[in-house]
PDB file of C-alpha atoms in Angstrom:
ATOM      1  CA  UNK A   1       0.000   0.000   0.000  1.00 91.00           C
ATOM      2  CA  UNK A   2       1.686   3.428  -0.940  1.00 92.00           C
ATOM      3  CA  UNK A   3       0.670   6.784   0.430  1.00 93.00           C
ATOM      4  CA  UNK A   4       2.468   9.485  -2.136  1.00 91.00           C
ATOM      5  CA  UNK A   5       1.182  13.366  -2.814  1.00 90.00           C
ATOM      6  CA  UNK A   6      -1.299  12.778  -4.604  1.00 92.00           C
ATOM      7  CA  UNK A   7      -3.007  11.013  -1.409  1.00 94.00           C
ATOM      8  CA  UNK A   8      -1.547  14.137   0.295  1.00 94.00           C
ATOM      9  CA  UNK A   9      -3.438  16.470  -2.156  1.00 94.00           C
ATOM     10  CA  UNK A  10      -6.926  14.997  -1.131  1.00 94.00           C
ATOM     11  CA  UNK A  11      -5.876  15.164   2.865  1.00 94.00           C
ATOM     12  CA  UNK A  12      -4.817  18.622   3.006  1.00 93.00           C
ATOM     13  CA  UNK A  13      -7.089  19.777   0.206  1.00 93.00           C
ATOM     14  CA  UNK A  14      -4.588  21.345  -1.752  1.00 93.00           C
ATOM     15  CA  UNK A  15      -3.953  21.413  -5.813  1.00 93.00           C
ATOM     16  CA  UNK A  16      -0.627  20.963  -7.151  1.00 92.00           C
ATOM     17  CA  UNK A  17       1.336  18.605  -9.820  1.00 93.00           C
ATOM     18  CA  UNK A  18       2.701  15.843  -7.738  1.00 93.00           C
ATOM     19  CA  UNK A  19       6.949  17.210  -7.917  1.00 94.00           C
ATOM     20  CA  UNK A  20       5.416  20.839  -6.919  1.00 95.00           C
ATOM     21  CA  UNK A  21       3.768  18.518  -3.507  1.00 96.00           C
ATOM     22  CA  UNK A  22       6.845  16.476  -3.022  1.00 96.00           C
ATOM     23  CA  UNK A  23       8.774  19.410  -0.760  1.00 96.00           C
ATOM     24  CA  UNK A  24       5.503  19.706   0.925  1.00 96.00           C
ATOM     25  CA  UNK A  25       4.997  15.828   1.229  1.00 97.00           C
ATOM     26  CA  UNK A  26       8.400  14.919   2.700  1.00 97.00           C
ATOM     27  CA  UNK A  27       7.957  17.570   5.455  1.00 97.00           C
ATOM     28  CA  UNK A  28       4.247  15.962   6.150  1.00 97.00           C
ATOM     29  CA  UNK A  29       6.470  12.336   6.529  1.00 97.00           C
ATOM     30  CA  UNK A  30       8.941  13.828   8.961  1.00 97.00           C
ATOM     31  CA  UNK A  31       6.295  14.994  11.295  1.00 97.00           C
ATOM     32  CA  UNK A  32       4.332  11.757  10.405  1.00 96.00           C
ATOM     33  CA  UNK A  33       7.585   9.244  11.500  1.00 96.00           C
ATOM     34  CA  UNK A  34       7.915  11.575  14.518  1.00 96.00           C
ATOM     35  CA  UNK A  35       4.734  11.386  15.626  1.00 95.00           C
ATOM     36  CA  UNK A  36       4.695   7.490  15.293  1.00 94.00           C
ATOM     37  CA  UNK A  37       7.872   7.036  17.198  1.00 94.00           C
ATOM     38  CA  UNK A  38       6.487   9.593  20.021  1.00 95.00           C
ATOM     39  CA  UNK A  39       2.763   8.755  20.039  1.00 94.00           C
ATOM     40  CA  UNK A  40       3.193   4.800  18.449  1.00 94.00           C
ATOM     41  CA  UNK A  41      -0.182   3.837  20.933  1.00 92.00           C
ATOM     42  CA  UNK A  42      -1.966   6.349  18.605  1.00 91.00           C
ATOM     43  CA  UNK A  43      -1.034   3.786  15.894  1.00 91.00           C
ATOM     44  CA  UNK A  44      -1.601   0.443  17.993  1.00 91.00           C
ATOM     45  CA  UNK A  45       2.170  -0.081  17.304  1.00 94.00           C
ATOM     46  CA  UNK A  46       3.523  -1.802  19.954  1.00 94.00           C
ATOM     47  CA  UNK A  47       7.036  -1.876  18.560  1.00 96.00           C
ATOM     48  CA  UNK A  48       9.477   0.096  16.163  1.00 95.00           C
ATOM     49  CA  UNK A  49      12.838  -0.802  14.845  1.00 95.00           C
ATOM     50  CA  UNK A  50      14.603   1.172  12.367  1.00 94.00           C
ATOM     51  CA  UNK A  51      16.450  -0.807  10.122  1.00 91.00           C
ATOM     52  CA  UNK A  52      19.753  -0.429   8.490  1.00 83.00           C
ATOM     53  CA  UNK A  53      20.188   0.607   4.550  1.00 79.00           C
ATOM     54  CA  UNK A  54      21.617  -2.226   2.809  1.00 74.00           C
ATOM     55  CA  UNK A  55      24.768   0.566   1.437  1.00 76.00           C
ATOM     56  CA  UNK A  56      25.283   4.326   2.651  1.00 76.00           C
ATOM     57  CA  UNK A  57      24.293   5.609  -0.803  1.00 79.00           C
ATOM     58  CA  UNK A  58      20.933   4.186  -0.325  1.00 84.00           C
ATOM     59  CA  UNK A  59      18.775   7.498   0.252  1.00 90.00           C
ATOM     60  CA  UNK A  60      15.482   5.632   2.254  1.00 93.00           C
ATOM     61  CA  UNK A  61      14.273   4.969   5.897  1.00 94.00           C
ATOM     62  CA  UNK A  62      12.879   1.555   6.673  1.00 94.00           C
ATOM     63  CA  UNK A  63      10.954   0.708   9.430  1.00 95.00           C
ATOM     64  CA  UNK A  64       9.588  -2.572  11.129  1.00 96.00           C
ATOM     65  CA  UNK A  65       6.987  -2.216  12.848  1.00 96.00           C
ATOM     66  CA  UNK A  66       4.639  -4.331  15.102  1.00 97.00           C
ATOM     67  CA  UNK A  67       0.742  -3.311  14.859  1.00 95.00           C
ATOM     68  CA  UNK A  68      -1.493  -5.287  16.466  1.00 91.00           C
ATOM     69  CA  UNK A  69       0.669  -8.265  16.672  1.00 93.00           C
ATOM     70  CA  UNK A  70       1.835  -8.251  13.016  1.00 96.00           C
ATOM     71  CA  UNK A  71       4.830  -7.002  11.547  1.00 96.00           C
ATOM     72  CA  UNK A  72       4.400  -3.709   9.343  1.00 96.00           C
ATOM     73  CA  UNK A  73       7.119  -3.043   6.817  1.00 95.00           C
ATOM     74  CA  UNK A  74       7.596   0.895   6.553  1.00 95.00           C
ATOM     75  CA  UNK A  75       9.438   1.932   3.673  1.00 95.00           C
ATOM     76  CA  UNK A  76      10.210   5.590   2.922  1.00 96.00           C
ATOM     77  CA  UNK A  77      12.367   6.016  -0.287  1.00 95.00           C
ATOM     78  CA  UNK A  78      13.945   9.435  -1.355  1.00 95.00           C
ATOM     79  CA  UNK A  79      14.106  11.327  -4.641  1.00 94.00           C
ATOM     80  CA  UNK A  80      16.715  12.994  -6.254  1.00 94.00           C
ATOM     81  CA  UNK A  81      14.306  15.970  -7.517  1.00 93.00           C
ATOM     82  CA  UNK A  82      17.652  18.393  -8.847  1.00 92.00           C
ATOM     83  CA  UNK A  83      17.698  18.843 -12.671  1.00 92.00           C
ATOM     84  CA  UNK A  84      21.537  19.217 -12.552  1.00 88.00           C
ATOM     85  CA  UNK A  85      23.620  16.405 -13.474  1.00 82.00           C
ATOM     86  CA  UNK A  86      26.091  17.707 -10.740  1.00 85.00           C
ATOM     87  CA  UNK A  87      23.971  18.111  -7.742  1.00 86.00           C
ATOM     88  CA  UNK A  88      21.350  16.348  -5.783  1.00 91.00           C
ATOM     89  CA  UNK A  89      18.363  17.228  -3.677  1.00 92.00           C
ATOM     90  CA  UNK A  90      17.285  14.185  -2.117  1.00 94.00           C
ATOM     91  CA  UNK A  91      13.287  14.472  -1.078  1.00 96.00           C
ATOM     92  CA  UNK A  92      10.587  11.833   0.780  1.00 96.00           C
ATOM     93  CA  UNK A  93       8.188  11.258  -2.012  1.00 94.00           C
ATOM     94  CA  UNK A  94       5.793   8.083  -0.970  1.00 95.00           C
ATOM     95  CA  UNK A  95       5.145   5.675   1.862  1.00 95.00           C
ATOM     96  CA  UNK A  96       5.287   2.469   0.855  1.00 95.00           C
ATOM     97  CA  UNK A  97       3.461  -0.288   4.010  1.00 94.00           C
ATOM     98  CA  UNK A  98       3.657  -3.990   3.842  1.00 93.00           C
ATOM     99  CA  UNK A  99       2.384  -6.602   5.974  1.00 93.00           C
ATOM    100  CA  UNK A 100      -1.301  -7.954   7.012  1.00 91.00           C
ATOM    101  CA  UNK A 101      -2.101  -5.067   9.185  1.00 91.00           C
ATOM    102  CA  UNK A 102      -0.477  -2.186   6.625  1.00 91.00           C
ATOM    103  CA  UNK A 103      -4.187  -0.659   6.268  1.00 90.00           C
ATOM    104  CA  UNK A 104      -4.542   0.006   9.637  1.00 88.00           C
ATOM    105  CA  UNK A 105      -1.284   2.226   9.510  1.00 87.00           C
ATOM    106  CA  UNK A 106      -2.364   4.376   6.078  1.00 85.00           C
ATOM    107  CA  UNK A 107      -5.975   4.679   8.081  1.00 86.00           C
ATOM    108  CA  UNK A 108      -3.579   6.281  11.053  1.00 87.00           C
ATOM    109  CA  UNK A 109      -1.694   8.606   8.361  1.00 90.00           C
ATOM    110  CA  UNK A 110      -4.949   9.971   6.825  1.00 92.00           C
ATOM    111  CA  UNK A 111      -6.550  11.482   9.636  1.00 93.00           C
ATOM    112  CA  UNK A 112      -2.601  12.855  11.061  1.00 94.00           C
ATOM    113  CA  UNK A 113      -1.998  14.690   7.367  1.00 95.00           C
ATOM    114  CA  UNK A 114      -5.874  16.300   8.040  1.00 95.00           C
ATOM    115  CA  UNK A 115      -4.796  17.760  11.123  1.00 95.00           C
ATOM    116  CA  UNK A 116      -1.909  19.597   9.411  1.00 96.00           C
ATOM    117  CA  UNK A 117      -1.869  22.684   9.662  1.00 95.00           C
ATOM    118  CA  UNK A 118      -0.526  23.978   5.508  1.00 94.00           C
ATOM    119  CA  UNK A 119       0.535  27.441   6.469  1.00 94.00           C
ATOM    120  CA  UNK A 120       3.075  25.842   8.934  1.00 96.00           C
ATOM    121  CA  UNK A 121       3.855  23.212   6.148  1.00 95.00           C
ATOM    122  CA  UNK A 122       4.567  25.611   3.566  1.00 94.00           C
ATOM    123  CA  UNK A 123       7.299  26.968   5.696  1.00 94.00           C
ATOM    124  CA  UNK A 124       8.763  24.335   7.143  1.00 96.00           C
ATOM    125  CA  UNK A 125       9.051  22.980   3.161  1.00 95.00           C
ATOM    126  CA  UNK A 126      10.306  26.214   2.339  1.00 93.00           C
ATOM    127  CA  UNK A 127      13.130  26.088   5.129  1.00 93.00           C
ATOM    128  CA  UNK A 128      14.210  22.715   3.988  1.00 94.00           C
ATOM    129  CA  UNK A 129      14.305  23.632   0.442  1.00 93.00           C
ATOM    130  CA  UNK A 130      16.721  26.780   1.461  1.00 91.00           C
ATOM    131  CA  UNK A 131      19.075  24.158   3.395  1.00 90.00           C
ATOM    132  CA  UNK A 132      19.916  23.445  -0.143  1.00 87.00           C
ATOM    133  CA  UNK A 133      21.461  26.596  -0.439  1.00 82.00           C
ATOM    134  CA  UNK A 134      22.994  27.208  -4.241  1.00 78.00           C
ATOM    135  CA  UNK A 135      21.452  23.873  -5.027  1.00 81.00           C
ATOM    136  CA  UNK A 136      17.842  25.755  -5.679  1.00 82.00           C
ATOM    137  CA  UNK A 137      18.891  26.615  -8.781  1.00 83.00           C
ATOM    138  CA  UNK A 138      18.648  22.919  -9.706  1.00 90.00           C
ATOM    139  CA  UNK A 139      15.181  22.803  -8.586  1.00 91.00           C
ATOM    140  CA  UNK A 140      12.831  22.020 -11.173  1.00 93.00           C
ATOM    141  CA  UNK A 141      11.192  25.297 -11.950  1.00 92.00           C
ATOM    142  CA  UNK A 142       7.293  24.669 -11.185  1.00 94.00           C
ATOM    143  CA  UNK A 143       8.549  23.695  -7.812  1.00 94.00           C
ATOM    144  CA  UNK A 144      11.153  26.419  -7.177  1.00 92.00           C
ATOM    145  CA  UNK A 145       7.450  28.454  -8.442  1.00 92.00           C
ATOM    146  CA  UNK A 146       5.279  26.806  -6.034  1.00 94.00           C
ATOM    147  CA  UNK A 147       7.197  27.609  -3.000  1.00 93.00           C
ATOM    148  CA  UNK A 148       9.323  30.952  -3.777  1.00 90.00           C
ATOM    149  CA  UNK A 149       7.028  32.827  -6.783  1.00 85.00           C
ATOM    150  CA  UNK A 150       6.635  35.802  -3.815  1.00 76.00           C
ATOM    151  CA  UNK A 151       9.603  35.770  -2.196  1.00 73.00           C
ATOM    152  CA  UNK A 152      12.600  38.272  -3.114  1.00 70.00           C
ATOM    153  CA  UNK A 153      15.780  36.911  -4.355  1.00 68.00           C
ATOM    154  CA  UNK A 154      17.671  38.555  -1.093  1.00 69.00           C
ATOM    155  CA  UNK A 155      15.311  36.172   0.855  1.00 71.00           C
ATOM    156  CA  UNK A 156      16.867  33.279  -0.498  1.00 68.00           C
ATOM    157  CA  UNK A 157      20.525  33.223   0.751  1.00 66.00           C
TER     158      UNK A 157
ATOM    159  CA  UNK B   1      22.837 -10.465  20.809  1.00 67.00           C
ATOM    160  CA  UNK B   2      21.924 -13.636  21.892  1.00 67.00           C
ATOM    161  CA  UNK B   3      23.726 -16.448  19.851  1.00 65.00           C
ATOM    162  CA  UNK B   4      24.028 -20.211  19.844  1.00 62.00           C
ATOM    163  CA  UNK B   5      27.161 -20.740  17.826  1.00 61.00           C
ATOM    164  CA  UNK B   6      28.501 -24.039  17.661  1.00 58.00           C
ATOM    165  CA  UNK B   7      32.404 -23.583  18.569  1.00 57.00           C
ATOM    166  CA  UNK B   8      30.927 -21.346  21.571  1.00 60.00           C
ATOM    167  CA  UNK B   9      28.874 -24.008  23.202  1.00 61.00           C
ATOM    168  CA  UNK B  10      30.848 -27.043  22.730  1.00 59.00           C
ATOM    169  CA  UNK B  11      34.396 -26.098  23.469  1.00 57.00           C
ATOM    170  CA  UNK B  12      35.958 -29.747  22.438  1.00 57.00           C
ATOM    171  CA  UNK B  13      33.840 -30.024  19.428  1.00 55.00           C
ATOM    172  CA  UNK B  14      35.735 -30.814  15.729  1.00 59.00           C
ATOM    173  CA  UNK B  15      34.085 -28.577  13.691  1.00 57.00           C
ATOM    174  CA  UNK B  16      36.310 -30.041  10.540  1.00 61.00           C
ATOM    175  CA  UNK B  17      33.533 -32.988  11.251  1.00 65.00           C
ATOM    176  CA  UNK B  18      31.124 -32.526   8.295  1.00 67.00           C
ATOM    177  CA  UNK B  19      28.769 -34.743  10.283  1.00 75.00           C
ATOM    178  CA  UNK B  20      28.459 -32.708  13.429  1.00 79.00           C
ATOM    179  CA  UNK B  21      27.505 -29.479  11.562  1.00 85.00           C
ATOM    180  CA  UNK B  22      25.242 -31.402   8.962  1.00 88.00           C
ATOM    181  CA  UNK B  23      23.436 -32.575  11.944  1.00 87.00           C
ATOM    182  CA  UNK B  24      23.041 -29.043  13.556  1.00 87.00           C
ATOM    183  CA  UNK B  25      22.024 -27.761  10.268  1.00 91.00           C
ATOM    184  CA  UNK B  26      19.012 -29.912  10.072  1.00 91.00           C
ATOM    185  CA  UNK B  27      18.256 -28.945  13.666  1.00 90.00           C
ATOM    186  CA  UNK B  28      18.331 -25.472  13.315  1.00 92.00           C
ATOM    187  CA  UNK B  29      15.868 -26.132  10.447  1.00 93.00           C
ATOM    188  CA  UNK B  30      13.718 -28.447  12.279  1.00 93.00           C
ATOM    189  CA  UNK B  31      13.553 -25.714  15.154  1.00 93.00           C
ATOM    190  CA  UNK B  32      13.055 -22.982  12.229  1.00 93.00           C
ATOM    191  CA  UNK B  33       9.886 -25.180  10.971  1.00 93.00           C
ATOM    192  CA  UNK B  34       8.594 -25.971  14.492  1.00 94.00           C
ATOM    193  CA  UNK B  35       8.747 -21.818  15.041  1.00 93.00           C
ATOM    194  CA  UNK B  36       6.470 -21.889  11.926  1.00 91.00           C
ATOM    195  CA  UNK B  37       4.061 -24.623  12.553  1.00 93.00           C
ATOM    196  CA  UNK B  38       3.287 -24.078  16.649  1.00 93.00           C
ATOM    197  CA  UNK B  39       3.955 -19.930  16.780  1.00 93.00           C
ATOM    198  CA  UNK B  40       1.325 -20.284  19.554  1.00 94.00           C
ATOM    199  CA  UNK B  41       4.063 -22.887  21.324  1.00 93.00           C
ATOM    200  CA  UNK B  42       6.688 -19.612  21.427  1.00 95.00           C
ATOM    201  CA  UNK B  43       3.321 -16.717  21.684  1.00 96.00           C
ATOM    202  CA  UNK B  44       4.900 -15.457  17.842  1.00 97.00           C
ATOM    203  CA  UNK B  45       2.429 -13.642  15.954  1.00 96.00           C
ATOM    204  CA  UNK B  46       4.303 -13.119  12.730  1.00 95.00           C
ATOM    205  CA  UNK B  47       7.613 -13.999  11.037  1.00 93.00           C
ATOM    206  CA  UNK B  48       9.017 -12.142   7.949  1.00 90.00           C
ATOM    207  CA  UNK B  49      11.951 -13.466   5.976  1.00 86.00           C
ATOM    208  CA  UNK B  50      14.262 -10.409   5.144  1.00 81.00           C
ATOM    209  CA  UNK B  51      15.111 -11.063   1.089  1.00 65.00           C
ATOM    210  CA  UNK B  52      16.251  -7.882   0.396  1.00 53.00           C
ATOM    211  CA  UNK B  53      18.919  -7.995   2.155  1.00 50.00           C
ATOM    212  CA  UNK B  54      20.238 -11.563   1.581  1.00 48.00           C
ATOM    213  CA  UNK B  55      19.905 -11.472  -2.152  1.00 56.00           C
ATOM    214  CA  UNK B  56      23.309 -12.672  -4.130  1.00 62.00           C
ATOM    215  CA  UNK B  57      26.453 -14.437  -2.720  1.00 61.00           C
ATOM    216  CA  UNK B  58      25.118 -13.299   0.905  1.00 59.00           C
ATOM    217  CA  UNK B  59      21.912 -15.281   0.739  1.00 60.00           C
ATOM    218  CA  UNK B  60      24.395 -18.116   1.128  1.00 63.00           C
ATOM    219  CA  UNK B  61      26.054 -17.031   4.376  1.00 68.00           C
ATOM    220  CA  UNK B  62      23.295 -15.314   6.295  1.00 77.00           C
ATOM    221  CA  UNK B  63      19.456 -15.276   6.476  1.00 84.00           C
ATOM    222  CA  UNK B  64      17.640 -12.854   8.349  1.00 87.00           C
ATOM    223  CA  UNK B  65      14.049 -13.143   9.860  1.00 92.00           C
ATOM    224  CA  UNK B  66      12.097 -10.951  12.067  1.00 95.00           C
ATOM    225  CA  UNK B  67       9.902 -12.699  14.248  1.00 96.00           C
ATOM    226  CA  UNK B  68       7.228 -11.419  16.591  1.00 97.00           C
ATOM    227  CA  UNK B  69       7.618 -12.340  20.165  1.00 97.00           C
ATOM    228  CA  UNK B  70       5.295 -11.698  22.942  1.00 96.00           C
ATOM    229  CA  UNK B  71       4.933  -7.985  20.885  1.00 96.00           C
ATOM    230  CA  UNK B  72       8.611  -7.667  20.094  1.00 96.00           C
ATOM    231  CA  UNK B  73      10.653  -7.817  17.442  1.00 97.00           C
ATOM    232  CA  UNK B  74      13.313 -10.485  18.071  1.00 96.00           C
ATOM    233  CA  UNK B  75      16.056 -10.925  14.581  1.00 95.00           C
ATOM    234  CA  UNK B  76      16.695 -14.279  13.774  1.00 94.00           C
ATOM    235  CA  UNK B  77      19.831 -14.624  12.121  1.00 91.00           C
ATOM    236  CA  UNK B  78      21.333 -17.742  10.462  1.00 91.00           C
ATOM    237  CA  UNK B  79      25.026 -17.828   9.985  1.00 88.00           C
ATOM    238  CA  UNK B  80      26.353 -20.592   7.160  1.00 88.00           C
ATOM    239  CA  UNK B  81      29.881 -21.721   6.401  1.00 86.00           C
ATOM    240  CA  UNK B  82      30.641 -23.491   2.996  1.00 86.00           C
ATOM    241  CA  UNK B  83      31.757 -27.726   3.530  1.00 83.00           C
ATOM    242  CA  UNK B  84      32.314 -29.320   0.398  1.00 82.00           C
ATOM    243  CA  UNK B  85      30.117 -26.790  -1.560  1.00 84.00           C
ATOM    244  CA  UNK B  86      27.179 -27.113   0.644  1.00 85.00           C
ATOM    245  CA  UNK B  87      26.023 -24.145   2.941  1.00 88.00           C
ATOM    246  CA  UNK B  88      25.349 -25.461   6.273  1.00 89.00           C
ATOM    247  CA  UNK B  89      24.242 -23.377   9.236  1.00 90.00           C
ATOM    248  CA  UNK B  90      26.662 -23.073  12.346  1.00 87.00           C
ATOM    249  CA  UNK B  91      25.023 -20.401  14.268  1.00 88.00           C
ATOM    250  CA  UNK B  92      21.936 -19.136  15.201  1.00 90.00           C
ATOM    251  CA  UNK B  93      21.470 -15.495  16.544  1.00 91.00           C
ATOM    252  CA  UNK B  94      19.023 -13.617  18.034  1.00 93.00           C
ATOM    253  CA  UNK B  95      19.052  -9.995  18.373  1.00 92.00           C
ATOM    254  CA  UNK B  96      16.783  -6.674  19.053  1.00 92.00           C
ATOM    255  CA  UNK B  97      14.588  -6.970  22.224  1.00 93.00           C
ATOM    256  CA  UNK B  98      16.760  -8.706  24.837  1.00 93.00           C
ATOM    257  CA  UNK B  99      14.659 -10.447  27.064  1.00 95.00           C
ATOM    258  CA  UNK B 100      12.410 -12.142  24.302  1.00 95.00           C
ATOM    259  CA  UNK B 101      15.915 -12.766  22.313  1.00 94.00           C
ATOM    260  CA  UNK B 102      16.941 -14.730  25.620  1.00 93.00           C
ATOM    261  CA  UNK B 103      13.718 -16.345  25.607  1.00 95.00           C
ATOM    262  CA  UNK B 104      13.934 -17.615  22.282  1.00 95.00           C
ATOM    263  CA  UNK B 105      17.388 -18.991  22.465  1.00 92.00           C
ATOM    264  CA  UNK B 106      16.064 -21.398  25.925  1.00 91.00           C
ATOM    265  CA  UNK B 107      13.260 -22.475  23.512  1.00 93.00           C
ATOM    266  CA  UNK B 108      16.181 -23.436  20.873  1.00 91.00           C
ATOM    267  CA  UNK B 109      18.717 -25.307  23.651  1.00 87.00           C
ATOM    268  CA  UNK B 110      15.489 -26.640  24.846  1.00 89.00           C
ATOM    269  CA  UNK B 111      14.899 -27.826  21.329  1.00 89.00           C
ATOM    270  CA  UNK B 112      18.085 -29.447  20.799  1.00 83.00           C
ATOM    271  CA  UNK B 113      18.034 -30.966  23.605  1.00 79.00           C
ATOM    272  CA  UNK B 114      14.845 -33.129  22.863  1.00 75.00           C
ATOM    273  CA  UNK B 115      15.707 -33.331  19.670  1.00 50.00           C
ATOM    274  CA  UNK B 116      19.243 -33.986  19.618  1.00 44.00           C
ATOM    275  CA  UNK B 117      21.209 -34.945  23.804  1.00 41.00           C
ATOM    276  CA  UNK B 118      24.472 -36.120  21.993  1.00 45.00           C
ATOM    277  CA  UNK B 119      25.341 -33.101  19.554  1.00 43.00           C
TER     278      UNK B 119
END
């Protein structure tokens, strides 16, 4: 079962083409794995383990978890979402669950991305965007649009 | 890390005997089956072969499982050594949540011992 921005778009009611969402989307997953790991009883997880990648240039998360007695596979690849040849910017872009009780998990993400609040998600996709530094240059362009289309160069850096 | 490693338990043991390890190979892989067929026996509620990461040469030398114990996640790890191109296991690990790791290492001596009293 795969959550990606396009699931995100419904939740948070939003319109976008799914690489503007992605910035937006990996913040939404880094609140979502945080709030799993603090609140996991929210989740009727009753155990977490973060597994190793199988190489360091492997740019995912994995998770096992244990949800009502049954082992949940959590699987959170990253994108490479830079147009340069010479540059990455590595981003969250789906969920991926496995496992017998996987649909209990994506009904526990659904009603966490609702509560969201977007203002606060804009800028904390913004920030993360501006950790890139001269690397937003290699953004594609509808997403460097989406996210910086009002904000003065001087901002930026 | 709880382990069960051959050399480890039995100090005097010849492990250039190809019998003595075939013989703990097919126990570990009874015991492996018996996890399977009575999870109730050990209170597991799931088990989960790891492929991904035992694809290739590795698959030969080490499997990986995550098991659920009482709630936990206990790793099962097989470790193989190569005897006259066979793979044959020669240790048995079990990692993650301590107390249910130690729990399921008594359940394998146990095992072996019913199965097996003059390894």
């Amino acid at each position: 079962m795969i959550y990606r921005s396009k699931n995100l778009a419904e939740d948070l009611a939003i319109t976008g083409t799914e690489i503007e969402l992605i910035p937006l989307f990996d913040r939404t997953v880094v609140r979502f794995v945080e709030d799993l790991k603090q609140h996991p009883e929210n989740y009727k997880i009753v155990d977490i383990k973060r597994e190793f990648n199988h190489s360091p240039h492997e740019n995912r998360e994995r998770y096992s978890l244990v949800v009502d007695g049954r082992l949940v596979s959590l699987d959170i690849p990253q994108r490479n979402v830079s147009v340069s040849g010479i540059s990455y910017v590595w981003l969250r872009d789906s969920v991926s669950l496995e496992g017998a009780k996987a649909e209990l998990l994506i009904g526990g993400i659904r009603p966490f991305v609702k509560k969201q609040n977007l203002t606060d998600l804009m800028e904390e996709a913004r920030a993360r965007l501006k950790e890139e530094k001269v690397h937003l240059l290699h953004l594609p362009k509808e997403m460097f649009r989406f996210y910086f289309a009002e904000t003065r160069v001087e901002e930026l850096y | 890390m709880e382990e069960f490693a051959l050399k480890q338990e039995y100090e005097n043991l010849d492990l250039k005997n190809i019998n003595t390890i075939q013989e703990f190979d097919k126990l570990v892989k009874s015991f492996i089956e018996d996890i399977n067929f009575n999870k109730e026996k050990y209170n597991i509620t799931d088990g989960l072969r790891l492929t991904n990461e035992t694809d290739g040469f590795w698959r030969n030398i080490n499997s990986r499982f995550h098991i659920v114990v009482n709630g936990k996640i206990v790793s099962l790890n097989l470790v193989k050594i190569n005897i006259n191109e066979e793979w044959l296991i020669a240790g048995i690990y079990f990692s993650n949540n301590v107390e249910n790791s130690k729990l399921m290492l008594e359940h394998f001596k146990y095992f072996i011992k019913g199965g097996k009293n003059d390894i």
